[in-house]
Amino acid sequence: MRLYNSLTRSKTDFVPQDPEHVTMYVCGPTVYSFAHIGNARPAVVFDVLARLLRHDYPKLTYARNITDIDDKINAAAAKAGVEIGEIARTYTQAYYDDLEALGVQPPDVTPHVTEHVDDIISMIEQLIAADHAYAAEGHVLFNVPSYPDYGKLSNRDRREMIAGARVEVAPYKQDPADFVLWKPSSDDQPGWDSPWGRGRPGWHIECSAMAKAHLGETIDIHGGGSDLQFPHHENEIAQSTCAHGGATYARYWLHNGLLNLDGQKMAKSVGNVLRIRDVLQQVPGEVARYVLLSAHYRQPLDWSDEVLTQARTTLDRIYRALEQLKDVEAAQAGAPDAVLQSLRDDLNTPQVFAEVSELVRAANKAGSDAERAAVKGSILATGALLGLFQADPAGWFAGETGDDEATEIDALVAQRQQARADKDFAAADRIRDELAARNIIIEDAAGGVRWRRG
RNA sequence: GGCUAGGUGGCAGAGUGGUGAUGCAACGGAUUGCAAAUCCGUACUACGUCGGUUCGAUUCCGGCCCUAGCCUCCA
């Protein structure tokens, strides 16, 4: 498997430190509001990577955190007049629900910051003991000059950053680039007792502490959005490396490209957010998932109604082929080599979709039962790696149709079939028009009639 | 201003130093009671721009233009 490592800015062979046990950590959300579709991209992309790693290696431990201590959560709670925990719980559950709808398998571990405050405190103590951090006015700060490699991941020169003059200068900082590991809480703010008084962790330390707690000092793969490369991941590297006596923190850094809406990145801070649940009102989760995988994960992805429509059309075509094969038992052959090779080439999902379309054509042309069984097995096995194509085809085409309505439609379709058998095409077309008016499209396939939502 | 990605046919989107993926849309044909679907085929003179290297560049190198991201919270 080859992966593009942001740290070396090159595609390299992936060699796990322990081939018997691969470890991966992905930055999860801060739960202060509903997740938007851009937040879904890393979840979906790294879900596919996790599936591939499980396919290729005997064991994977995949951790994706929930950041449930954050000043934005505090602000949301204050605004809503509820406890912090309630905000965190509400949006954590919403995140789980949204991802489930997108076919994302739960990671092996979902660490919460609130459960790791002790780990955070002890890591900060280690950093202070090693002279990489210092306490000042109730804060604890990481001393950036103490780590000469700082800036390596984001290819940034410290002096130039300071020249940018956008770093916050605070009187208690020894160096303008120093960042907060721990900060004091006022009485009305959530806080935890610590050697430096009652306070709460800064933004970056939680990932370092949780990765260590669940995956050890050196992890194989660390993923997240490209906007986290600096400062978040840079700071994680500094903290973890310095706390662990120089041990490598993450061996492969993977960053997904951002999602654009109207040519601009989608972000809560920009205000052009499209929530996952808004998208799910519009299309099935699988359509959204297909769109998220339709561009290479490192490329920017423009979200629009057009790409949703195209994804739906493509999935219709795939499910149509599977529907034709519904009476064929799929061969247990696994995904085709071409598919595996494409996925192992830095997760080239667009290439995989090209291969899927070849499979679909082969399915539509297949003459023998053996061929049909083989190609069905290939499509389903490919889909299992992508988290797609696993739905029941009839259910896919019925969409949101209720059982009662489906029964009624089935009856009308049967009537039309009888009319056609009687060569009463006027009656048959009348029924078809009637259904068309309800946005139901009839397809007279070789093996029988099929109907779908238009 | 610094750093990092990109700029591919009507749209989406891979990829490659020399036989121009794939899907959608378009067009023609087969099939069909008619449609839809499916299959076959065609086309769009596709690779931001100007130079360089090369027998040959969309693919390598350099300049320029443009876009997005990061440099501050952000997936």
Coordinates of N, CA, C and O in Angstrom, one line a residue, chain A residues 353-412:
Chain A
F353 N -14.1 3.7 -8.9 CA -15.4 3.9 -9.5 C -15.4 3.6 -11.0 O -16.3 3.1 -11.6
A354 N -14.2 3.9 -11.7 CA -14.1 3.6 -13.1 C -14.1 2.0 -13.2 O -14.8 1.5 -14.1
E355 N -13.5 1.3 -12.3 CA -13.5 -0.1 -12.4 C -14.9 -0.7 -12.1 O -15.3 -1.7 -12.6
V356 N -15.6 0.0 -11.2 CA -16.9 -0.5 -10.8 C -17.8 -0.4 -12.1 O -18.6 -1.2 -12.4
S357 N -17.6 0.7 -12.8 CA -18.5 0.9 -14.0 C -18.2 -0.2 -15.1 O -19.1 -0.7 -15.8
E358 N -16.9 -0.7 -15.1 CA -16.6 -1.8 -16.0 C -17.3 -3.1 -15.5 O -17.9 -3.9 -16.3
L359 N -17.3 -3.3 -14.2 CA -18.0 -4.4 -13.6 C -19.5 -4.4 -13.9 O -20.1 -5.4 -14.2
V360 N -20.1 -3.2 -13.8 CA -21.5 -3.1 -14.0 C -21.8 -3.4 -15.5 O -22.8 -4.1 -15.8
R361 N -21.0 -3.0 -16.4 CA -21.2 -3.3 -17.8 C -21.1 -4.8 -18.0 O -21.9 -5.4 -18.7
A362 N -20.1 -5.4 -17.3 CA -19.9 -6.9 -17.4 C -21.1 -7.6 -16.9 O -21.6 -8.6 -17.4
A363 N -21.7 -7.0 -15.8 CA -22.9 -7.6 -15.2 C -24.0 -7.6 -16.2 O -24.8 -8.6 -16.3
N364 N -24.2 -6.5 -16.8 CA -25.3 -6.3 -17.7 C -25.2 -7.2 -19.0 O -26.2 -7.5 -19.7
K365 N -24.0 -7.6 -19.3 CA -23.7 -8.4 -20.5 C -23.6 -9.8 -20.2 O -23.5 -10.7 -21.1
A366 N -23.4 -10.2 -18.9 CA -23.1 -11.5 -18.5 C -24.1 -12.5 -19.1 O -25.3 -12.3 -19.0
G367 N -23.5 -13.6 -19.7 CA -24.4 -14.6 -20.4 C -24.7 -15.8 -19.5 O -25.8 -16.3 -19.4
S368 N -23.7 -16.2 -18.8 CA -23.8 -17.4 -18.0 C -24.0 -17.1 -16.5 O -23.7 -16.1 -16.0
D369 N -24.6 -18.1 -15.8 CA -24.8 -17.9 -14.4 C -23.5 -17.8 -13.6 O -23.4 -17.1 -12.7
A370 N -22.5 -18.5 -14.1 CA -21.2 -18.5 -13.5 C -20.6 -17.0 -13.6 O -20.1 -16.5 -12.6
E371 N -20.8 -16.5 -14.8 CA -20.3 -15.1 -15.0 C -21.0 -14.1 -14.1 O -20.5 -13.2 -13.5
R372 N -22.3 -14.3 -14.0 CA -23.2 -13.4 -13.2 C -22.8 -13.5 -11.8 O -22.7 -12.5 -11.1
A373 N -22.6 -14.7 -11.3 CA -22.2 -14.9 -9.9 C -20.9 -14.3 -9.6 O -20.7 -13.6 -8.6
A374 N -20.0 -14.4 -10.5 CA -18.6 -13.9 -10.3 C -18.7 -12.3 -10.3 O -18.1 -11.7 -9.4
V375 N -19.4 -11.7 -11.2 CA -19.4 -10.3 -11.3 C -20.2 -9.7 -10.1 O -19.8 -8.7 -9.6
K376 N -21.2 -10.4 -9.7 CA -22.0 -9.9 -8.5 C -21.1 -9.9 -7.3 O -21.0 -9.0 -6.5
G377 N -20.3 -11.0 -7.2 CA -19.4 -11.1 -6.0 C -18.4 -10.0 -6.1 O -18.0 -9.4 -5.0
S378 N -17.9 -9.7 -7.3 CA -16.9 -8.6 -7.4 C -17.5 -7.2 -7.0 O -16.8 -6.4 -6.3
I379 N -18.7 -7.0 -7.5 CA -19.3 -5.7 -7.2 C -19.5 -5.5 -5.7 O -19.2 -4.5 -5.1
L380 N -20.1 -6.6 -5.1 CA -20.4 -6.5 -3.7 C -19.1 -6.4 -2.8 O -19.1 -5.7 -1.8
A381 N -18.1 -7.2 -3.2 CA -16.9 -7.1 -2.4 C -16.2 -5.7 -2.5 O -15.6 -5.2 -1.6
T382 N -16.3 -5.2 -3.7 CA -15.7 -3.8 -3.9 C -16.5 -2.8 -3.1 O -16.0 -2.0 -2.4
G383 N -17.8 -3.0 -3.1 CA -18.7 -2.1 -2.3 C -18.4 -2.3 -0.8 O -18.5 -1.3 -0.1
A384 N -18.1 -3.4 -0.4 CA -17.9 -3.6 1.0 C -16.6 -2.8 1.5 O -16.6 -2.3 2.6
L385 N -15.7 -2.7 0.6 CA -14.5 -1.9 0.9 C -14.8 -0.4 0.9 O -14.2 0.4 1.6
L386 N -15.7 0.0 0.1 CA -16.1 1.4 0.0 C -17.2 1.8 0.9 O -17.4 3.0 1.1
G387 N -17.9 0.8 1.4 CA -19.1 1.1 2.3 C -20.2 1.5 1.4 O -21.0 2.4 1.8
L388 N -20.3 0.9 0.2 CA -21.4 1.2 -0.7 C -22.0 -0.1 -1.3 O -21.5 -1.2 -1.1
F389 N -23.1 0.1 -2.0 CA -23.7 -1.0 -2.8 C -24.3 -2.1 -2.0 O -24.5 -3.2 -2.5
Q390 N -24.5 -2.0 -0.7 CA -24.9 -3.1 0.1 C -26.4 -3.1 0.4 O -26.9 -4.0 1.0
A391 N -27.1 -2.1 -0.1 CA -28.5 -2.1 0.2 C -29.3 -3.1 -0.7 O -28.7 -3.6 -1.7
D392 N -30.5 -3.4 -0.3 CA -31.4 -4.2 -1.1 C -31.8 -3.4 -2.3 O -32.3 -2.3 -2.2
P393 N -31.6 -3.9 -3.6 CA -31.9 -3.0 -4.7 C -33.3 -2.6 -4.8 O -33.6 -1.4 -5.1
A394 N -34.3 -3.5 -4.5 CA -35.7 -3.0 -4.5 C -35.9 -1.9 -3.5 O -36.6 -0.9 -3.8
G395 N -35.3 -2.0 -2.4 CA -35.5 -1.0 -1.4 C -34.8 0.3 -1.8 O -35.3 1.4 -1.6
W396 N -33.7 0.2 -2.5 CA -33.0 1.4 -3.0 C -34.0 2.1 -4.0 O -34.1 3.4 -3.9
F397 N -34.6 1.4 -4.9 CA -35.5 2.1 -5.9 C -36.8 2.6 -5.3 O -37.3 3.6 -5.7
A398 N -37.2 1.9 -4.2 CA -38.4 2.4 -3.6 C -38.2 3.6 -2.8 O -39.1 4.4 -2.6
G399 N -37.0 3.8 -2.3 CA -36.6 5.0 -1.6 C -37.5 5.2 -0.3 O -37.6 4.2 0.4
E400 N -38.1 6.4 -0.2 CA -38.8 6.7 1.1 C -40.2 6.1 1.0 O -41.0 6.4 1.9
T401 N -40.6 5.4 -0.1 CA -41.9 4.9 -0.2 C -42.3 4.1 1.0 O -41.6 3.2 1.3
G402 N -43.5 4.3 1.5 CA -44.0 3.5 2.6 C -44.5 2.2 2.1 O -44.7 2.0 0.9
D403 N -44.6 1.2 3.1 CA -45.1 -0.1 2.7 C -46.4 -0.1 2.0 O -46.6 -0.8 1.0
D404 N -47.3 0.7 2.5 CA -48.7 0.7 2.0 C -48.7 1.2 0.5 O -49.3 0.6 -0.4
E405 N -47.9 2.3 0.4 CA -47.8 2.9 -1.0 C -47.1 1.9 -1.9 O -47.5 1.8 -3.1
A406 N -46.1 1.2 -1.4 CA -45.4 0.3 -2.3 C -46.3 -0.8 -2.7 O -46.3 -1.2 -3.9
T407 N -47.1 -1.3 -1.8 CA -48.1 -2.3 -2.2 C -49.0 -1.9 -3.3 O -49.3 -2.6 -4.2
E408 N -49.5 -0.6 -3.1 CA -50.4 -0.1 -4.1 C -49.7 0.1 -5.4 O -50.3 -0.2 -6.5
I409 N -48.5 0.5 -5.4 CA -47.8 0.7 -6.7 C -47.6 -0.7 -7.3 O -47.8 -0.8 -8.5
D410 N -47.2 -1.7 -6.5 CA -47.0 -3.0 -7.0 C -48.3 -3.5 -7.7 O -48.3 -4.1 -8.8
A411 N -49.4 -3.2 -7.1 CA -50.7 -3.6 -7.7 C -51.0 -2.9 -9.0 O -51.4 -3.6 -10.0
L412 N -50.7 -1.6 -9.1 CA -50.8 -0.9 -10.4 C -49.9 -1.4 -11.4 O -50.3 -1.6 -12.6

